[in-house]
Amino acid sequence: MRGVSPEALLCEGCVLARLQVADSRGLMARLAEPLSRSSGFAAPLIAERLIERERVGTTALGGGTAIPHARLPGLRARTTVFATLARPLDMAALDGEPVDAVFGLISPEDAGADHLKALAAISRFFRDKDLLRRLRGADSNDALLALLCHAGWSEAA
């Protein structure tokens, strides 16, 4: 991910401030919408793949963060979406904290190490507690995007 700008990975409309969702199934459906527009894959398919991955084990990292992710056959490029949640969700994090900051990630099925590198970079990004505090306080999609671009989060890998 080094050398790739956040704008290149966060497609237009791929930041969602204060998202209103009732449960993790609803979260996956909402994350799938912009991922669908960017990738050309059907949103229900993306949502189901994210849900299937979540069934394998939680993607919640702790500290109120999660990285729902999936690999899709035929996908040409990795795509991400970032969201803050209006109301935190229980996603069975090991620390017991509900999730309110989420990076969704879809990668080509054969991405292998690149998919793992993206997960690692996002995980490192979530370690910046000050940035997380500012992201959680952002009240619009534009404010979230500005913070993400200013942070240069993709340089973490």
Short mmCIF file of C-alpha atoms in Angstrom, two decimals, residues 43-150:
data_model
loop_
_atom_site.label_atom_id
_atom_site.label_comp_id
_atom_site.label_asym_id
_atom_site.label_seq_id
_atom_site.Cartn_x
_atom_site.Cartn_y
_atom_site.Cartn_z
CA ALA A 43 -23.96 -5.22 -3.11
CA PRO A 44 -25.84 -8.30 -1.78
CA LEU A 45 -22.96 -10.53 -2.89
CA ILE A 46 -20.39 -8.32 -1.19
CA ALA A 47 -22.48 -8.11 1.98
CA GLU A 48 -22.89 -11.90 2.09
CA ARG A 49 -19.15 -12.45 1.67
CA LEU A 50 -18.44 -9.98 4.50
CA ILE A 51 -21.02 -11.76 6.69
CA GLU A 52 -19.54 -15.17 5.82
CA ARG A 53 -16.09 -13.96 6.89
CA GLU A 54 -17.51 -12.58 10.13
CA ARG A 55 -18.97 -16.02 10.90
CA VAL A 56 -15.45 -17.51 10.74
CA GLY A 57 -14.39 -15.15 13.53
CA THR A 58 -14.84 -11.58 14.56
CA THR A 59 -13.06 -8.91 12.57
CA ALA A 60 -13.25 -6.56 15.58
CA LEU A 61 -9.73 -5.62 16.66
CA GLY A 62 -10.57 -4.05 20.00
CA GLY A 63 -10.57 -0.41 20.95
CA GLY A 64 -13.87 0.06 19.11
CA THR A 65 -12.43 -0.82 15.69
CA ALA A 66 -13.08 -3.54 13.10
CA ILE A 67 -11.97 -4.55 9.61
CA PRO A 68 -14.73 -6.57 7.94
CA HIS A 69 -13.10 -8.05 4.86
CA ALA A 70 -13.54 -10.57 2.07
CA ARG A 71 -11.90 -11.83 -1.08
CA LEU A 72 -13.94 -12.00 -4.26
CA PRO A 73 -13.21 -14.07 -7.37
CA GLY A 74 -13.03 -11.87 -10.44
CA LEU A 75 -12.46 -8.65 -8.50
CA ARG A 76 -9.77 -6.60 -10.23
CA ALA A 77 -8.58 -4.27 -7.46
CA ARG A 78 -8.68 -3.89 -3.72
CA THR A 79 -11.28 -1.40 -2.48
CA THR A 80 -11.97 0.00 0.96
CA VAL A 81 -14.70 1.88 2.73
CA PHE A 82 -14.39 3.71 6.05
CA ALA A 83 -17.31 4.35 8.38
CA THR A 84 -17.96 5.69 11.82
CA LEU A 85 -21.13 4.48 13.50
CA ALA A 86 -23.72 6.67 15.16
CA ARG A 87 -24.28 3.94 17.74
CA PRO A 88 -21.53 1.40 18.52
CA LEU A 89 -22.23 -2.26 17.70
CA ASP A 90 -21.29 -5.37 19.62
CA MET A 91 -19.12 -7.36 17.21
CA ALA A 92 -17.70 -9.78 19.81
CA ALA A 93 -14.36 -8.01 20.15
CA LEU A 94 -11.93 -9.75 22.48
CA ASP A 95 -11.78 -6.66 24.70
CA GLY A 96 -15.58 -6.54 24.87
CA GLU A 97 -15.76 -2.99 23.50
CA PRO A 98 -18.45 -2.22 20.94
CA VAL A 99 -17.28 -1.09 17.49
CA ASP A 100 -17.76 2.43 16.16
CA ALA A 101 -14.92 2.79 13.60
CA VAL A 102 -14.82 0.40 10.66
CA PHE A 103 -12.70 -0.15 7.58
CA GLY A 104 -14.36 -2.52 5.10
CA LEU A 105 -12.03 -4.19 2.63
CA ILE A 106 -12.58 -6.33 -0.44
CA SER A 107 -9.69 -7.82 -2.37
CA PRO A 108 -9.28 -10.09 -5.38
CA GLU A 109 -9.49 -13.75 -4.45
CA ASP A 110 -5.86 -14.32 -5.43
CA ALA A 111 -4.56 -11.23 -3.60
CA GLY A 112 -2.85 -13.39 -0.97
CA ALA A 113 -0.06 -11.37 0.63
CA ASP A 114 -1.44 -8.06 -0.67
CA HIS A 115 -4.70 -8.69 1.19
CA LEU A 116 -2.77 -9.45 4.39
CA LYS A 117 -0.60 -6.35 3.93
CA ALA A 118 -3.73 -4.22 3.55
CA LEU A 119 -5.17 -5.68 6.76
CA ALA A 120 -1.90 -5.02 8.58
CA ALA A 121 -1.74 -1.43 7.32
CA ILE A 122 -5.31 -0.73 8.42
CA SER A 123 -4.61 -2.34 11.80
CA ARG A 124 -1.60 -0.03 12.26
CA PHE A 125 -3.70 2.94 11.20
CA PHE A 126 -6.19 2.12 13.97
CA ARG A 127 -3.39 2.40 16.57
CA ASP A 128 -3.35 6.21 16.19
CA LYS A 129 -5.67 7.05 19.10
CA ASP A 130 -5.63 10.80 18.43
CA LEU A 131 -6.64 10.32 14.80
CA LEU A 132 -9.36 7.87 15.83
CA ARG A 133 -10.71 10.43 18.28
CA ARG A 134 -10.85 13.05 15.50
CA LEU A 135 -12.45 10.60 13.05
CA ARG A 136 -15.08 9.67 15.61
CA GLY A 137 -15.84 13.38 16.06
CA ALA A 138 -16.23 14.09 12.34
CA ASP A 139 -19.84 14.86 11.49
CA SER A 140 -19.75 14.58 7.69
CA ASN A 141 -18.38 12.37 4.95
CA ASP A 142 -16.26 15.26 3.67
CA ALA A 143 -14.72 15.79 7.12
CA LEU A 144 -13.90 12.07 7.37
CA LEU A 145 -12.30 12.02 3.93
CA ALA A 146 -10.22 15.10 4.72
CA LEU A 147 -8.93 13.53 7.93
CA LEU A 148 -8.13 10.24 6.20
CA CYS A 149 -6.30 11.95 3.34
CA HIS A 150 -4.39 14.23 5.71
#
